[in-house]
XYZ file of C-alpha atoms in Angstrom:
482
model
C 21.225 31.274 6.790
C 17.562 30.184 6.787
C 17.973 28.490 3.409
C 21.077 26.635 4.619
C 19.227 25.442 7.739
C 16.276 24.361 5.598
C 18.456 22.201 3.393
C 20.149 20.775 6.490
C 16.721 19.730 7.823
C 15.820 18.184 4.472
C 19.109 16.264 4.518
C 18.284 14.878 7.958
C 14.888 13.699 6.692
C 16.482 12.130 3.605
C 18.969 10.274 5.794
C 16.176 9.172 8.113
C 14.081 7.820 5.245
C 17.033 5.919 3.767
C 18.230 4.398 7.061
C 14.710 3.491 8.179
C 13.811 1.738 4.928
C 17.223 0.078 4.645
C 16.533 -1.615 7.947
C 12.774 -2.243 7.961
C 11.839 -2.621 4.290
C 13.283 -6.106 3.906
C 11.455 -6.812 0.622
C 13.380 -4.035 -1.167
C 16.401 -3.269 1.032
C 19.863 -4.291 -0.231
C 20.650 -5.301 3.364
C 18.465 -8.388 2.855
C 19.421 -9.923 -0.506
C 17.568 -13.192 0.275
C 14.438 -11.642 1.784
C 11.310 -11.284 -0.331
C 7.814 -9.953 0.163
C 4.284 -10.923 -0.855
C 2.314 -8.111 -2.511
C 5.594 -6.220 -2.756
C 7.113 -8.806 -5.091
C 3.982 -8.874 -7.243
C 4.005 -5.106 -7.735
C 7.697 -5.190 -8.611
C 7.142 -8.118 -10.996
C 4.441 -6.160 -12.836
C 6.731 -3.125 -13.105
C 9.497 -5.300 -14.503
C 7.039 -6.935 -16.911
C 6.005 -3.504 -18.210
C 9.630 -2.825 -19.184
C 9.349 -5.965 -21.352
C 6.151 -4.896 -23.076
C 3.626 -6.591 -20.816
C 0.404 -4.804 -19.835
C -1.170 -4.884 -16.340
C -4.616 -6.562 -16.313
C -4.037 -8.111 -19.736
C -0.879 -9.979 -18.664
C -1.088 -9.588 -14.850
C -4.449 -9.887 -13.111
C -4.938 -7.806 -9.975
C -7.467 -5.483 -8.338
C -4.951 -2.714 -7.605
C -5.158 0.399 -9.780
C -2.941 1.445 -12.712
C -1.183 4.325 -10.932
C 0.440 1.768 -8.627
C 1.886 -0.056 -11.616
C 3.019 3.173 -13.299
C 4.956 3.969 -10.122
C 6.511 0.483 -10.064
C 7.262 0.744 -13.781
C 9.159 3.982 -13.160
C 11.175 2.267 -10.435
C 12.151 -0.585 -12.770
C 13.104 1.885 -15.517
C 15.457 3.583 -13.052
C 17.018 0.330 -11.863
C 15.987 -3.274 -12.320
C 14.933 -5.485 -9.403
C 14.739 -4.660 -5.715
C 16.875 -1.536 -6.073
C 14.408 0.155 -8.422
C 11.533 -0.486 -6.039
C 13.672 0.769 -3.139
C 14.459 4.066 -4.896
C 10.784 4.787 -5.561
C 9.830 3.778 -2.031
C 12.496 6.039 -0.482
C 11.312 8.979 -2.597
C 7.698 8.530 -1.466
C 8.655 8.164 2.190
C 10.970 11.180 2.014
C 8.195 13.370 0.582
C 5.806 12.090 3.273
C 8.300 13.013 6.031
C 8.841 16.505 4.597
C 5.085 17.074 4.528
C 4.782 15.817 8.115
C 7.305 18.400 9.287
C 5.574 21.124 7.274
C 2.242 20.227 8.887
C 3.886 20.234 12.307
C 5.262 23.707 11.565
C 1.738 24.818 10.680
C 0.519 23.617 14.073
C 3.509 25.237 15.787
C 2.983 28.601 14.119
C 5.988 28.142 11.777
C 8.404 27.870 14.676
C 11.085 25.222 14.319
C 11.561 23.095 17.419
C 13.220 19.771 18.234
C 9.717 18.501 19.023
C 8.910 18.741 15.315
C 11.336 15.910 14.634
C 10.254 14.069 17.772
C 6.709 14.105 16.403
C 7.865 11.580 13.781
C 8.557 8.886 16.400
C 4.940 7.604 16.626
C 4.799 7.538 12.814
C 8.031 5.524 12.589
C 6.864 3.019 15.211
C 3.541 2.275 13.496
C 5.192 2.306 10.065
C 7.845 -0.213 11.148
C 5.404 -2.750 12.593
C 2.742 -2.560 9.854
C 4.694 -2.177 6.602
C 5.332 -5.949 6.206
C 8.508 -5.523 4.209
C 7.421 -2.351 2.441
C 6.622 -1.493 -1.172
C 2.902 -1.941 -0.547
C 0.048 0.324 -1.627
C -0.263 1.890 1.811
C 3.289 3.220 2.132
C 3.316 4.389 -1.484
C 0.021 6.205 -0.782
C 1.335 8.266 2.149
C 2.518 11.322 0.136
C -0.827 11.510 -1.691
C -2.553 11.587 1.707
C -0.178 14.092 3.271
C -0.411 16.621 0.419
C -4.187 17.251 0.875
C -3.737 17.150 4.654
C -1.015 19.821 4.453
C -3.237 22.002 2.252
C -6.236 21.591 4.547
C -4.356 22.208 7.815
C -2.912 25.440 6.405
C -6.426 26.505 5.444
C -7.679 25.476 8.880
C -5.103 27.549 10.759
C -6.460 30.737 9.196
C -10.001 31.003 10.538
C -11.070 33.707 8.093
C -9.450 32.243 4.982
C -11.344 31.498 1.791
C -11.321 27.842 0.723
C -9.784 28.391 -2.690
C -10.843 26.185 -5.611
C -7.168 25.274 -6.107
C -7.427 23.339 -2.839
C -10.271 21.297 -4.291
C -8.130 20.635 -7.364
C -5.334 19.269 -5.160
C -7.796 17.041 -3.274
C -9.201 15.777 -6.580
C -5.840 14.917 -8.133
C -4.647 13.064 -5.026
C -7.994 11.305 -4.621
C -7.920 10.213 -8.272
C -4.394 8.827 -7.933
C -5.361 6.897 -4.800
C -8.592 5.668 -6.415
C -6.365 4.282 -9.166
C -3.990 2.722 -6.653
C -6.449 1.359 -4.102
C -9.588 3.348 -3.473
C -9.872 2.355 0.198
C -6.591 4.190 0.824
C -8.350 7.510 0.169
C -10.455 7.659 3.371
C -8.561 10.677 4.733
C -9.124 12.685 1.545
C -12.817 11.751 1.571
C -12.941 12.972 5.186
C -11.326 16.295 4.232
C -13.724 16.771 1.317
C -16.727 15.886 3.496
C -15.598 18.337 6.195
C -15.168 21.152 3.662
C -18.536 20.315 2.073
C -20.380 20.445 5.402
C -18.616 23.630 6.480
C -19.346 25.492 3.230
C -23.009 24.492 3.399
C -23.169 25.592 7.036
C -21.630 28.962 6.155
C -23.929 29.277 3.098
C -20.943 29.751 0.798
C -22.733 28.276 -2.212
C -20.554 29.830 -4.874
C -17.394 28.652 -3.126
C -18.964 25.210 -2.731
C -19.765 24.905 -6.445
C -16.295 26.134 -7.410
C -14.653 23.554 -5.145
C -16.876 20.735 -6.416
C -15.966 21.645 -9.990
C -12.254 21.912 -9.203
C -12.312 18.612 -7.267
C -13.923 16.797 -10.206
C -11.423 18.447 -12.543
C -8.601 17.120 -10.376
C -10.037 13.601 -10.507
C -10.313 13.898 -14.286
C -6.680 15.034 -14.554
C -5.521 11.974 -12.571
C -7.439 9.692 -14.948
C -5.898 11.091 -18.158
C -2.683 9.031 -18.222
C -4.382 5.674 -17.390
C -7.156 6.308 -19.931
C -4.680 7.260 -22.687
C -2.377 4.325 -21.880
C -5.083 1.669 -21.687
C -7.065 3.245 -24.510
C -4.065 2.777 -26.802
C -4.023 -0.905 -25.780
C -7.825 -1.410 -26.030
C -7.786 -2.404 -22.363
C -9.836 0.364 -20.688
C -12.788 -1.906 -19.809
C -10.437 -4.565 -18.432
C -8.628 -1.975 -16.298
C -11.881 -0.529 -14.925
C -13.292 -3.992 -14.192
C -10.214 -5.135 -12.264
C -9.718 -1.864 -10.385
C -13.305 -1.182 -9.363
C -15.639 -4.173 -9.964
C -13.344 -6.990 -8.888
C -11.796 -4.705 -6.292
C -15.258 -4.264 -4.793
C -15.835 -8.049 -4.760
C -12.473 -8.581 -3.103
C -12.932 -5.802 -0.565
C -16.454 -6.734 0.573
C -16.272 -10.515 0.862
C -16.203 -10.384 4.660
C -16.466 -7.981 7.580
C -13.868 -8.455 10.301
C -10.773 -6.807 11.752
C -7.515 -8.499 10.830
C -4.345 -9.200 12.768
C -3.647 -5.526 13.417
C -6.966 -4.597 15.024
C -5.260 -3.150 18.133
C -3.753 -0.397 15.977
C -7.199 1.199 15.724
C -6.466 2.432 19.255
C -3.985 4.820 17.660
C -6.852 6.292 15.637
C -9.061 6.704 18.687
C -6.085 8.297 20.451
C -6.543 11.502 18.423
C -10.147 11.848 19.591
C -9.117 11.329 23.218
C -6.344 13.933 22.842
C -8.879 16.483 21.563
C -11.077 15.733 24.572
C -8.201 16.074 27.050
C -7.024 19.321 25.461
C -10.616 20.588 25.308
C -10.280 21.355 21.607
C -13.056 23.615 20.315
C -12.257 23.748 16.593
C -15.271 22.011 15.050
C -13.559 21.589 11.656
C -10.715 19.622 13.212
C -13.236 17.620 15.261
C -15.241 16.816 12.136
C -12.145 15.756 10.170
C -10.789 13.450 12.876
C -14.163 11.874 13.705
C -15.149 11.257 10.080
C -11.709 9.842 9.273
C -11.830 7.547 12.315
C -15.277 6.198 11.417
C -14.240 5.751 7.785
C -11.056 3.920 8.748
C -12.973 1.607 11.097
C -15.227 0.615 8.201
C -12.404 0.174 5.678
C -10.158 -1.784 8.064
C -12.996 -4.192 8.815
C -13.689 -4.888 5.140
C -12.377 -7.768 3.077
C -9.103 -9.549 3.738
C -7.740 -7.093 6.247
C -3.952 -7.502 6.352
C -1.414 -6.033 8.733
C -0.148 -3.526 6.159
C -3.679 -2.068 5.865
C -3.223 -0.608 9.352
C -0.397 1.589 8.124
C -3.257 3.879 7.033
C -3.981 4.822 10.658
C -0.847 7.013 10.563
C -2.314 10.292 9.171
C -5.296 10.227 11.553
C -3.045 9.362 14.477
C -0.592 12.121 13.579
C -3.338 14.753 13.739
C -3.603 14.022 17.456
C 0.184 13.896 17.887
C 0.666 17.259 16.162
C -2.092 18.846 18.198
C -0.606 17.532 21.433
C 2.965 18.667 20.722
C 1.858 22.127 19.601
C -0.351 22.674 22.666
C 0.713 25.881 24.433
C -1.464 25.704 27.526
C -0.777 24.275 30.960
C -1.325 20.522 31.128
C -1.790 20.202 34.863
C -1.401 16.972 36.822
C -4.714 15.391 35.773
C -4.198 16.075 32.077
C -0.591 14.919 32.243
C -1.656 11.682 33.948
C -4.419 11.108 31.400
C -2.057 11.712 28.490
C 0.582 9.420 29.995
C -1.946 6.611 30.405
C -3.207 7.221 26.867
C 0.286 6.913 25.394
C 0.950 3.732 27.397
C -2.326 2.151 26.272
C -1.875 3.112 22.604
C 1.835 2.332 22.196
C 2.473 -0.647 24.489
C 1.316 -3.139 21.847
C 3.103 -1.425 18.903
C 6.233 -1.152 21.054
C 6.064 -4.858 21.867
C 5.533 -5.747 18.184
C 8.437 -3.488 17.236
C 10.788 -5.583 19.377
C 9.508 -8.704 17.620
C 9.960 -7.050 14.219
C 13.557 -6.116 14.993
C 14.294 -9.656 16.214
C 12.738 -11.128 13.068
C 14.808 -8.870 10.820
C 18.040 -9.787 12.595
C 17.405 -13.535 12.813
C 15.174 -14.585 9.904
C 15.245 -12.257 6.912
C 18.572 -13.320 5.443
C 17.661 -16.992 5.270
C 19.120 -18.275 2.008
C 17.330 -21.634 2.042
C 14.249 -20.568 0.066
C 16.441 -18.799 -2.507
C 18.478 -21.956 -3.085
C 15.340 -24.121 -3.303
C 13.900 -21.882 -6.021
C 17.167 -22.004 -7.958
C 17.134 -25.805 -7.717
C 13.638 -25.903 -9.227
C 14.632 -23.501 -12.026
C 17.610 -25.688 -12.985
C 15.166 -28.410 -14.148
C 13.339 -26.083 -16.548
C 14.872 -25.795 -20.051
C 15.633 -22.213 -21.060
C 13.404 -22.415 -24.135
C 10.458 -23.469 -21.943
C 10.693 -20.700 -19.331
C 7.848 -18.944 -21.164
C 5.490 -21.763 -20.176
C 5.785 -21.814 -16.376
C 2.902 -21.156 -13.996
C 2.964 -20.913 -10.231
C -0.288 -22.339 -8.875
C -1.092 -20.668 -5.549
C 2.657 -20.118 -5.221
C 4.210 -17.081 -3.499
C 5.267 -14.410 -6.000
C 8.816 -14.597 -4.672
C 9.177 -17.758 -6.757
C 8.990 -15.686 -9.958
C 11.221 -12.861 -8.711
C 13.950 -15.231 -7.472
C 13.687 -17.422 -10.572
C 13.712 -14.335 -12.836
C 10.900 -15.866 -14.890
C 7.806 -14.128 -16.212
C 4.539 -16.052 -15.688
C 2.843 -17.520 -18.745
C -0.664 -16.464 -17.690
C -2.211 -13.382 -16.083
C -3.580 -15.526 -13.242
C -0.095 -16.116 -11.903
C -0.913 -16.685 -8.206
C -3.752 -16.738 -5.660
C -5.834 -18.663 -8.223
C -7.996 -20.561 -5.736
C -9.040 -17.397 -3.932
C -9.864 -15.650 -7.204
C -11.896 -18.643 -8.373
C -13.976 -18.439 -5.200
C -14.776 -14.799 -5.953
C -15.505 -15.077 -9.669
C -17.019 -17.875 -11.730
C -15.628 -16.213 -14.872
C -12.084 -16.494 -13.518
C -12.705 -20.118 -12.594
C -13.807 -20.889 -16.168
C -10.751 -19.127 -17.608
C -8.337 -21.023 -15.354
C -10.059 -24.333 -16.124
C -9.778 -23.509 -19.830
C -6.073 -22.732 -19.420
C -5.332 -26.161 -17.964
C -7.639 -27.976 -20.396
C -6.685 -26.359 -23.702
C -3.393 -24.506 -23.242
C -1.690 -26.403 -20.443
C 1.566 -24.829 -19.147
C 4.535 -27.118 -19.643
C 5.584 -26.547 -16.056
C 3.549 -25.904 -12.910
C 5.076 -24.940 -9.554
C 3.294 -25.394 -6.226
C 4.365 -25.157 -2.614
C 5.679 -28.426 -1.225
C 2.845 -28.744 1.297
C 0.128 -27.579 -1.111
C -3.364 -28.934 -0.366
C -5.606 -28.336 -3.383
C -8.903 -26.687 -2.515
C -10.053 -27.059 -6.120
C -10.386 -30.774 -6.807
C -10.833 -30.287 -10.548
C -7.401 -28.667 -10.877
C -5.947 -31.303 -8.558
C -7.268 -34.088 -10.840
C -5.853 -32.398 -13.950
C -2.402 -32.062 -12.380
C -2.439 -35.681 -11.207
C -3.489 -36.975 -14.633
C -1.479 -34.715 -16.954
C 1.629 -33.873 -14.951
C 4.485 -35.723 -13.322
C 6.688 -34.579 -10.422
C 9.969 -33.430 -11.937
C 11.588 -32.365 -8.658
C 10.566 -31.655 -5.090
C 12.365 -29.918 -2.255
C 11.427 -28.480 1.140
C 9.651 -25.438 -0.331
C 8.348 -26.303 -3.801
C 7.225 -29.002 -6.208
C 7.841 -28.732 -9.955
C 5.300 -30.541 -12.130
C 6.112 -31.253 -15.775
C 3.508 -31.827 -18.495
C 3.476 -35.511 -19.457
C 2.917 -34.772 -23.171
C 5.924 -32.459 -23.175
C 8.081 -35.140 -21.532
C 7.103 -37.702 -24.175
C 8.006 -35.281 -26.964
C 11.405 -34.641 -25.432
């Protein structure tokens, strides 16, 4: 009977993950055949390119890590296009939801209650308003955050338990995977490791500390094996490490400011306030939540903070939610009032944005106009010249709609990359000077920030066709030959 009930619960979570992503993940959902994403389309394009023999970093430049592209590659092997990305995304979200319920059960003393499912509501609200179409590093990172959190919470619930080295191994593997997806996504794991480190030092458990350090490093090493073997066989290890860590650092530290989702940090602070209201005395839980909150504040303020970055507040927020729902004491009028005000303050803005998100999905995301404009541009490009097309500062959706692979690894966001790296600027200049693409696509309202590239396009290219969204430039020399 218990096993049957367990599978019934898992079925509910599977249905929830599918329905939720079908509606909100417009960049991958079959419900929105004419909706496309930004980063999402790039990741899918790289995965599709890998099925055709292309190599990330050699053929697609980006600062995201190789594990992200392995995941996307797997999705495209299963099914080409949006559907493949959707399958992989659903799997990751489903695993994350299962782990959330398991953690809730740990807080509830392994007692199943309706409130366990209700605890997912705050997660779903923040997820819906920050995912920006889905298939981004943050939502694909959730399971690798929830696995260490599940392990640590189970350890935490047993006050006299020994922190087994196997736990450190789990932390290390998940940290390594996230470091090779996007290292800033690993703040929660770093917070767990820091908390364990401090606690073991405080308790003078030196042997246990050394064992966990060794097992953690072993886990990191295990996560690096596949990328090292893959890129070693392609002589691309240095290129992979440069893009993932060196350029990633340049990209992530170019500014210090909160982005458009700065109000979602309230949901992080919420967990601290809940601990105060509930008069929580567990110092390990206090340390974890405080360190994670500080770390997330720093990470969210770094670089080009985008809305989807704030999806990472979910695990820290859920710690407070789980603690609140599992509380067995008497709230009293003052506590109940304080908690009510806290919920209103923290979820009024996300609730308001959720209404806007739903309206946008219903009204805007099946607009066919952009799709038709891309197809019009593609019709002017001869089939035998589709291997010489470059989008200059053009949204990646152009490639995915056109079903064309870019001719150069710097396939988009060129002007931003050139600002960050003089080497990239030289390489892009060299591309246009000595190996000019036969066709260049820009947005219709494109204003060139780089005047050198603008002069080259004006001198060497002609406008083949223009519509409301894009301009197609053809190489003059190629036109004369034809």
